[in-house]
Each structure stands twice: as C-alpha cells, then as structure tokens.
mmCIF file with all atom_site columns, C-alpha atoms in Angstrom:
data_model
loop_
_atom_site.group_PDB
_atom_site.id
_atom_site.type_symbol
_atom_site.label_atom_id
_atom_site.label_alt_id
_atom_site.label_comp_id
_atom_site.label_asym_id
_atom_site.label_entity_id
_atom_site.label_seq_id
_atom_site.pdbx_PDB_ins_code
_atom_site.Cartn_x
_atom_site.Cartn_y
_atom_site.Cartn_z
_atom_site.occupancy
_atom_site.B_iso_or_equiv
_atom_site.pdbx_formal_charge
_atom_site.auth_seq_id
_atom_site.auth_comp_id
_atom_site.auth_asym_id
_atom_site.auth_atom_id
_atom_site.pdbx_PDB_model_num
ATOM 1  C CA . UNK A 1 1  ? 152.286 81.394  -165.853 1.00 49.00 ? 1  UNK A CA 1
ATOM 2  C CA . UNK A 1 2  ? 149.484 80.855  -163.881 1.00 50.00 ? 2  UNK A CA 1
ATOM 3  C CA . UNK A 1 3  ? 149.014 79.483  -160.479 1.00 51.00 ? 3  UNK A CA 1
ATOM 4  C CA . UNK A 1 4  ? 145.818 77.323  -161.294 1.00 53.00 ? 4  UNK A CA 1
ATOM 5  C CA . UNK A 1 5  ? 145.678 75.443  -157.690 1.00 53.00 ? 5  UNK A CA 1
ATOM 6  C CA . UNK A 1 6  ? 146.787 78.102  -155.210 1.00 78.00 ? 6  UNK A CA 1
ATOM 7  C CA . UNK A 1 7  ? 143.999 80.940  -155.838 1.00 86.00 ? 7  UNK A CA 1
ATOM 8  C CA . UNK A 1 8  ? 144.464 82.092  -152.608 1.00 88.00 ? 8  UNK A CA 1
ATOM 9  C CA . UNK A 1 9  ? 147.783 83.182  -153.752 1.00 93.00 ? 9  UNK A CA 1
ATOM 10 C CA . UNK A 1 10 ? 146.827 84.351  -157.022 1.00 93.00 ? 10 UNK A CA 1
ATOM 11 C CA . UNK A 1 11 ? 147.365 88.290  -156.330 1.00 95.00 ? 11 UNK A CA 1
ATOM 12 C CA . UNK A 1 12 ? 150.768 87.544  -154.246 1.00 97.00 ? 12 UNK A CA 1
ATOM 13 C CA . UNK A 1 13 ? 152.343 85.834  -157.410 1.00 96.00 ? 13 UNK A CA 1
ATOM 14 C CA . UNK A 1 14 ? 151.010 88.809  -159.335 1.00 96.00 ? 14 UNK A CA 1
ATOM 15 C CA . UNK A 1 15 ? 152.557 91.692  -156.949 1.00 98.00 ? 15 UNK A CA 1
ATOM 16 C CA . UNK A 1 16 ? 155.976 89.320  -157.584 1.00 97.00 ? 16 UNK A CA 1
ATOM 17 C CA . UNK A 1 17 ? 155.258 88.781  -161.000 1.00 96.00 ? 17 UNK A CA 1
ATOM 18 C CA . UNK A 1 18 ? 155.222 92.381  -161.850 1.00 98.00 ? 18 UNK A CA 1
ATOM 19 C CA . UNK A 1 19 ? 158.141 93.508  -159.473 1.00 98.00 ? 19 UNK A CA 1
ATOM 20 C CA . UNK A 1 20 ? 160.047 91.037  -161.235 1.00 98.00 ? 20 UNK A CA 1
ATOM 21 C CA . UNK A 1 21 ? 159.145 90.134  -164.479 1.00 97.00 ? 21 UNK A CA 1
ATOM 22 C CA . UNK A 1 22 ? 162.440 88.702  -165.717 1.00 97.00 ? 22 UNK A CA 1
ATOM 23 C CA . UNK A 1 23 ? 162.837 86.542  -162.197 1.00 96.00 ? 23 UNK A CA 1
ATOM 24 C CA . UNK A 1 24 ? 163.620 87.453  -158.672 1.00 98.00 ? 24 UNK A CA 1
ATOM 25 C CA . UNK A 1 25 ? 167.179 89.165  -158.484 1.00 96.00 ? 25 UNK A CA 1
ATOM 26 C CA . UNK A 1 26 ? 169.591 87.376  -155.910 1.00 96.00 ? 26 UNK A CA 1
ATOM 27 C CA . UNK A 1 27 ? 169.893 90.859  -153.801 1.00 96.00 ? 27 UNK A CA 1
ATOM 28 C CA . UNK A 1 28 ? 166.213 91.217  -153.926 1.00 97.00 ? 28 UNK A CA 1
ATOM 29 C CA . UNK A 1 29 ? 165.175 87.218  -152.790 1.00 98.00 ? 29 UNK A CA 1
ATOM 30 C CA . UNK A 1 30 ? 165.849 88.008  -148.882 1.00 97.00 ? 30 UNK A CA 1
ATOM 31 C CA . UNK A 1 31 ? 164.449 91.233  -148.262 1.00 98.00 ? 31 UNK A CA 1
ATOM 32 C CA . UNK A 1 32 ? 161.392 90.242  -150.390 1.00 98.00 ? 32 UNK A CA 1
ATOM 33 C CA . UNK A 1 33 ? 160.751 87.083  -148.336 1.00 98.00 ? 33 UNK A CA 1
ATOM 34 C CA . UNK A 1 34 ? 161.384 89.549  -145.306 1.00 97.00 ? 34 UNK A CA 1
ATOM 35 C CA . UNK A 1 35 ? 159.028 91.934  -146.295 1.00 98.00 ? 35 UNK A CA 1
ATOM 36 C CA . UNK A 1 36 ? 156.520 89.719  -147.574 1.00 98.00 ? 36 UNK A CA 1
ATOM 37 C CA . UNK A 1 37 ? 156.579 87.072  -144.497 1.00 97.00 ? 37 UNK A CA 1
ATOM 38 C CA . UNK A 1 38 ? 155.071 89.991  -142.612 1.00 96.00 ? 38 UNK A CA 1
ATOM 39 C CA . UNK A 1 39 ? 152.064 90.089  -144.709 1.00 96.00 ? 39 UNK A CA 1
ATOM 40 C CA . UNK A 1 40 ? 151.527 86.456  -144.871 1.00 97.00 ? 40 UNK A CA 1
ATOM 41 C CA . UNK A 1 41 ? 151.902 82.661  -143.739 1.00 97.00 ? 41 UNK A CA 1
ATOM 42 C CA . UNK A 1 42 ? 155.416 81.783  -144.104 1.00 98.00 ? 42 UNK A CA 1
ATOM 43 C CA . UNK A 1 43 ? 154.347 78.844  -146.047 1.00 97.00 ? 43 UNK A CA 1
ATOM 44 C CA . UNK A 1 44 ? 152.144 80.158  -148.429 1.00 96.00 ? 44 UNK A CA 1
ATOM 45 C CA . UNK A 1 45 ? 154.970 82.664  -149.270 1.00 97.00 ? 45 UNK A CA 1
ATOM 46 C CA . UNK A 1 46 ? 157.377 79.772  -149.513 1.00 97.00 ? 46 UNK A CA 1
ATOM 47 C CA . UNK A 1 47 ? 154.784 78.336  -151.551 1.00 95.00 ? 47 UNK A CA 1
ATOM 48 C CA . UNK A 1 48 ? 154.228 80.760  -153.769 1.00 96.00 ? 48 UNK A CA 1
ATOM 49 C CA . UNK A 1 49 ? 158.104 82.245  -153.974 1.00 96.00 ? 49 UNK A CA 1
ATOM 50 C CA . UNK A 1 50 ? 158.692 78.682  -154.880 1.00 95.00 ? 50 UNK A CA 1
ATOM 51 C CA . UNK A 1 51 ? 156.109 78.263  -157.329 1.00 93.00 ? 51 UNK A CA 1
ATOM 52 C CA . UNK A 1 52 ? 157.333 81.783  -159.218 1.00 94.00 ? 52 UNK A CA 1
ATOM 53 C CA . UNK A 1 53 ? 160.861 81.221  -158.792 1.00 94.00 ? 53 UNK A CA 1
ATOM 54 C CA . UNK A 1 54 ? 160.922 77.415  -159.778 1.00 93.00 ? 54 UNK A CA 1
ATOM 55 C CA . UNK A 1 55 ? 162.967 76.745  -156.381 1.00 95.00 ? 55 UNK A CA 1
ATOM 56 C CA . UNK A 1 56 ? 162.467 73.739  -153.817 1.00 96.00 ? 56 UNK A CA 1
ATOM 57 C CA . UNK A 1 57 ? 159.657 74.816  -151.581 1.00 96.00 ? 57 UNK A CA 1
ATOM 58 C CA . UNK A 1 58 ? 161.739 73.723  -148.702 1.00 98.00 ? 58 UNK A CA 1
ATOM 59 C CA . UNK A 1 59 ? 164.730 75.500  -149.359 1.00 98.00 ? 59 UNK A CA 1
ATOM 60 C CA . UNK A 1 60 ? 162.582 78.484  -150.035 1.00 98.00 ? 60 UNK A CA 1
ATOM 61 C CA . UNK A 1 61 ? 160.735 78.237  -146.192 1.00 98.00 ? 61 UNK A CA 1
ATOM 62 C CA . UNK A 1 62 ? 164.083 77.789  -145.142 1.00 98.00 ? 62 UNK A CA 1
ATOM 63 C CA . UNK A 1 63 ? 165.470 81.492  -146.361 1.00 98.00 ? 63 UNK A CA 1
ATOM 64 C CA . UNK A 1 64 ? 161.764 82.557  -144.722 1.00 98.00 ? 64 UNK A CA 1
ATOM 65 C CA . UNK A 1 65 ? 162.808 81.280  -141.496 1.00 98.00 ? 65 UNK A CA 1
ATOM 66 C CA . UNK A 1 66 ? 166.321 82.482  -142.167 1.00 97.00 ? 66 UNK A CA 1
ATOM 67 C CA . UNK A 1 67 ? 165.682 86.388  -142.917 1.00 96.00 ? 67 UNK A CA 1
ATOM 68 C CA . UNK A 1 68 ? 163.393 86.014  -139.642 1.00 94.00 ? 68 UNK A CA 1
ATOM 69 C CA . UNK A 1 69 ? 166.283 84.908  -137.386 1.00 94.00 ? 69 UNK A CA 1
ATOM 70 C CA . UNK A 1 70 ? 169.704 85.370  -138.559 1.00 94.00 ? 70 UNK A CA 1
ATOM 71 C CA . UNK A 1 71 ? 169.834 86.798  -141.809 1.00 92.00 ? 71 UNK A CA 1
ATOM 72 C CA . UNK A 1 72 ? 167.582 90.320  -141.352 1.00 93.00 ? 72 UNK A CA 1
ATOM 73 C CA . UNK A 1 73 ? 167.886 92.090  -144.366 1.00 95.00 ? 73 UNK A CA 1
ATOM 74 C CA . UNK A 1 74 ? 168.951 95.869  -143.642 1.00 95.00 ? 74 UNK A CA 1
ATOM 75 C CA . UNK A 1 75 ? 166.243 98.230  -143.653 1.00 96.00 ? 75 UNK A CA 1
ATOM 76 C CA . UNK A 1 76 ? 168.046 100.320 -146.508 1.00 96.00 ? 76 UNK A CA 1
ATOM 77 C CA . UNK A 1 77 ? 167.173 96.541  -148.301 1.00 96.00 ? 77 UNK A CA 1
ATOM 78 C CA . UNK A 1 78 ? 163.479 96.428  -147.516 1.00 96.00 ? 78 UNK A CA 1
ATOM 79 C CA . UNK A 1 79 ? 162.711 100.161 -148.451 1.00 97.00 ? 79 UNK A CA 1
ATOM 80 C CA . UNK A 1 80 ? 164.153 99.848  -151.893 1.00 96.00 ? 80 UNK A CA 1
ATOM 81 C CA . UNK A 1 81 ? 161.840 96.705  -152.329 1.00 97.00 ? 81 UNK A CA 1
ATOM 82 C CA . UNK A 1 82 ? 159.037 98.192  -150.841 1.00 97.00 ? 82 UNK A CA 1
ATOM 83 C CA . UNK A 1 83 ? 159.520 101.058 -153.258 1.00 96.00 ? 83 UNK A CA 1
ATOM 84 C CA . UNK A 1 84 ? 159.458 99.018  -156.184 1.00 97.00 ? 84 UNK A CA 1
ATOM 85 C CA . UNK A 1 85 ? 156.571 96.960  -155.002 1.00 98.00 ? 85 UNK A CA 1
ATOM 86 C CA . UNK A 1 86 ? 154.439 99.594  -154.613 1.00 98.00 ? 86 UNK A CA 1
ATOM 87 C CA . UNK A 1 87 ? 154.516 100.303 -158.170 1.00 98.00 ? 87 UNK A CA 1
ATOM 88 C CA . UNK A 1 88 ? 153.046 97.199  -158.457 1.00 98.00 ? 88 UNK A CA 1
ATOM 89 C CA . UNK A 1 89 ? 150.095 97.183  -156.538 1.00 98.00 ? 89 UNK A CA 1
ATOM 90 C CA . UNK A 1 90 ? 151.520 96.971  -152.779 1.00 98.00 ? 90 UNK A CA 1
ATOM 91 C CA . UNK A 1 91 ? 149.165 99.230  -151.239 1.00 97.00 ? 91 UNK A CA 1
ATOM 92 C CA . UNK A 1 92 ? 146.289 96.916  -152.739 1.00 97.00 ? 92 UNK A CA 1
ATOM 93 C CA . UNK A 1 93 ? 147.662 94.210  -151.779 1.00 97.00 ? 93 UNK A CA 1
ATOM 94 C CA . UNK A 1 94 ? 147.823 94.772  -148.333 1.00 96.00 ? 94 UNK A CA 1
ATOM 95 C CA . UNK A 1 95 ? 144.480 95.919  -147.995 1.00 95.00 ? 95 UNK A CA 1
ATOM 96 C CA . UNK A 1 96 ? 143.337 92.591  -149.473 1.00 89.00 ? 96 UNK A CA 1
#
C-alpha cells in the first residue's frame, strides 16, 4: 500500500512498513508511537500510524498523547524497538 496523498510521510510509513510487515504488534504500538513522536509531529505520526494500521486517526493521536503523559513505555520497551527499527533504515531516517 501506498500513501499517495501524504508524501511527506512516505519514508515514515516505509521505516513502519518494514519493521512490521505483517501489522504493528499490540506490545510494539506504544513504544513505537513513543519513540517515533520524538522524531515527528504528533499528528503526522497519528496520521500516518493510522493510515498503516487502518485505525481511527483520533484514537491513534490519542495513544500519542497518552505514551507522552501517562502511559511511558519502559525504556527496556523503546530499545528493543529501536533495535529493530534500525534494521530498517532508522539511522536514515532520522537524518532525513
């Protein structure tokens, strides 16, 4: 799938695309949107989470505002995403 009217967001749904090919894991969705709302606006994350993920764009800036507050994933969380996003192109990503 393509995002055809978001190509700001183009390489972002890529980086999630290839972490998780078969679909964002429940254990994964919060540190991700942690991780990744550090990078970027938390609506174009919600936005594109949404968009990949087929969830309400609301409830998905919700869980952004959520992991920010009261939720924080534990760091344990975030370094075994971070791990596998790096295989992925994380580094490049960030430097984008």
């Amino acid at each position: 799938m393509q995002i055809t009217t978001l190509p700001h967001l183009q390489s972002t749904y890529k980086l999630i695309k290839c972490a998780f090919p078969s679909g964002i894991e429940p254990q994964a969705y919060l540190p991700l949107l942690a991780l990744l709302s550090e990078e970027i606006s938390d609506r174009n994350l919600a936005e594109v989470v949404a968009c990949y993920s087929g969830k309400d764009y609301s409830v998905v800036l919700n869980d952004v505002y959520r992991v920010q507050s009261i939720d924080v994933p534990t760091p344990e969380a975030i370094a075994n995403l971070k791990e596998r996003l790096f295989m992925c192109g994380y580094q490049q990503w960030l430097e984008e």
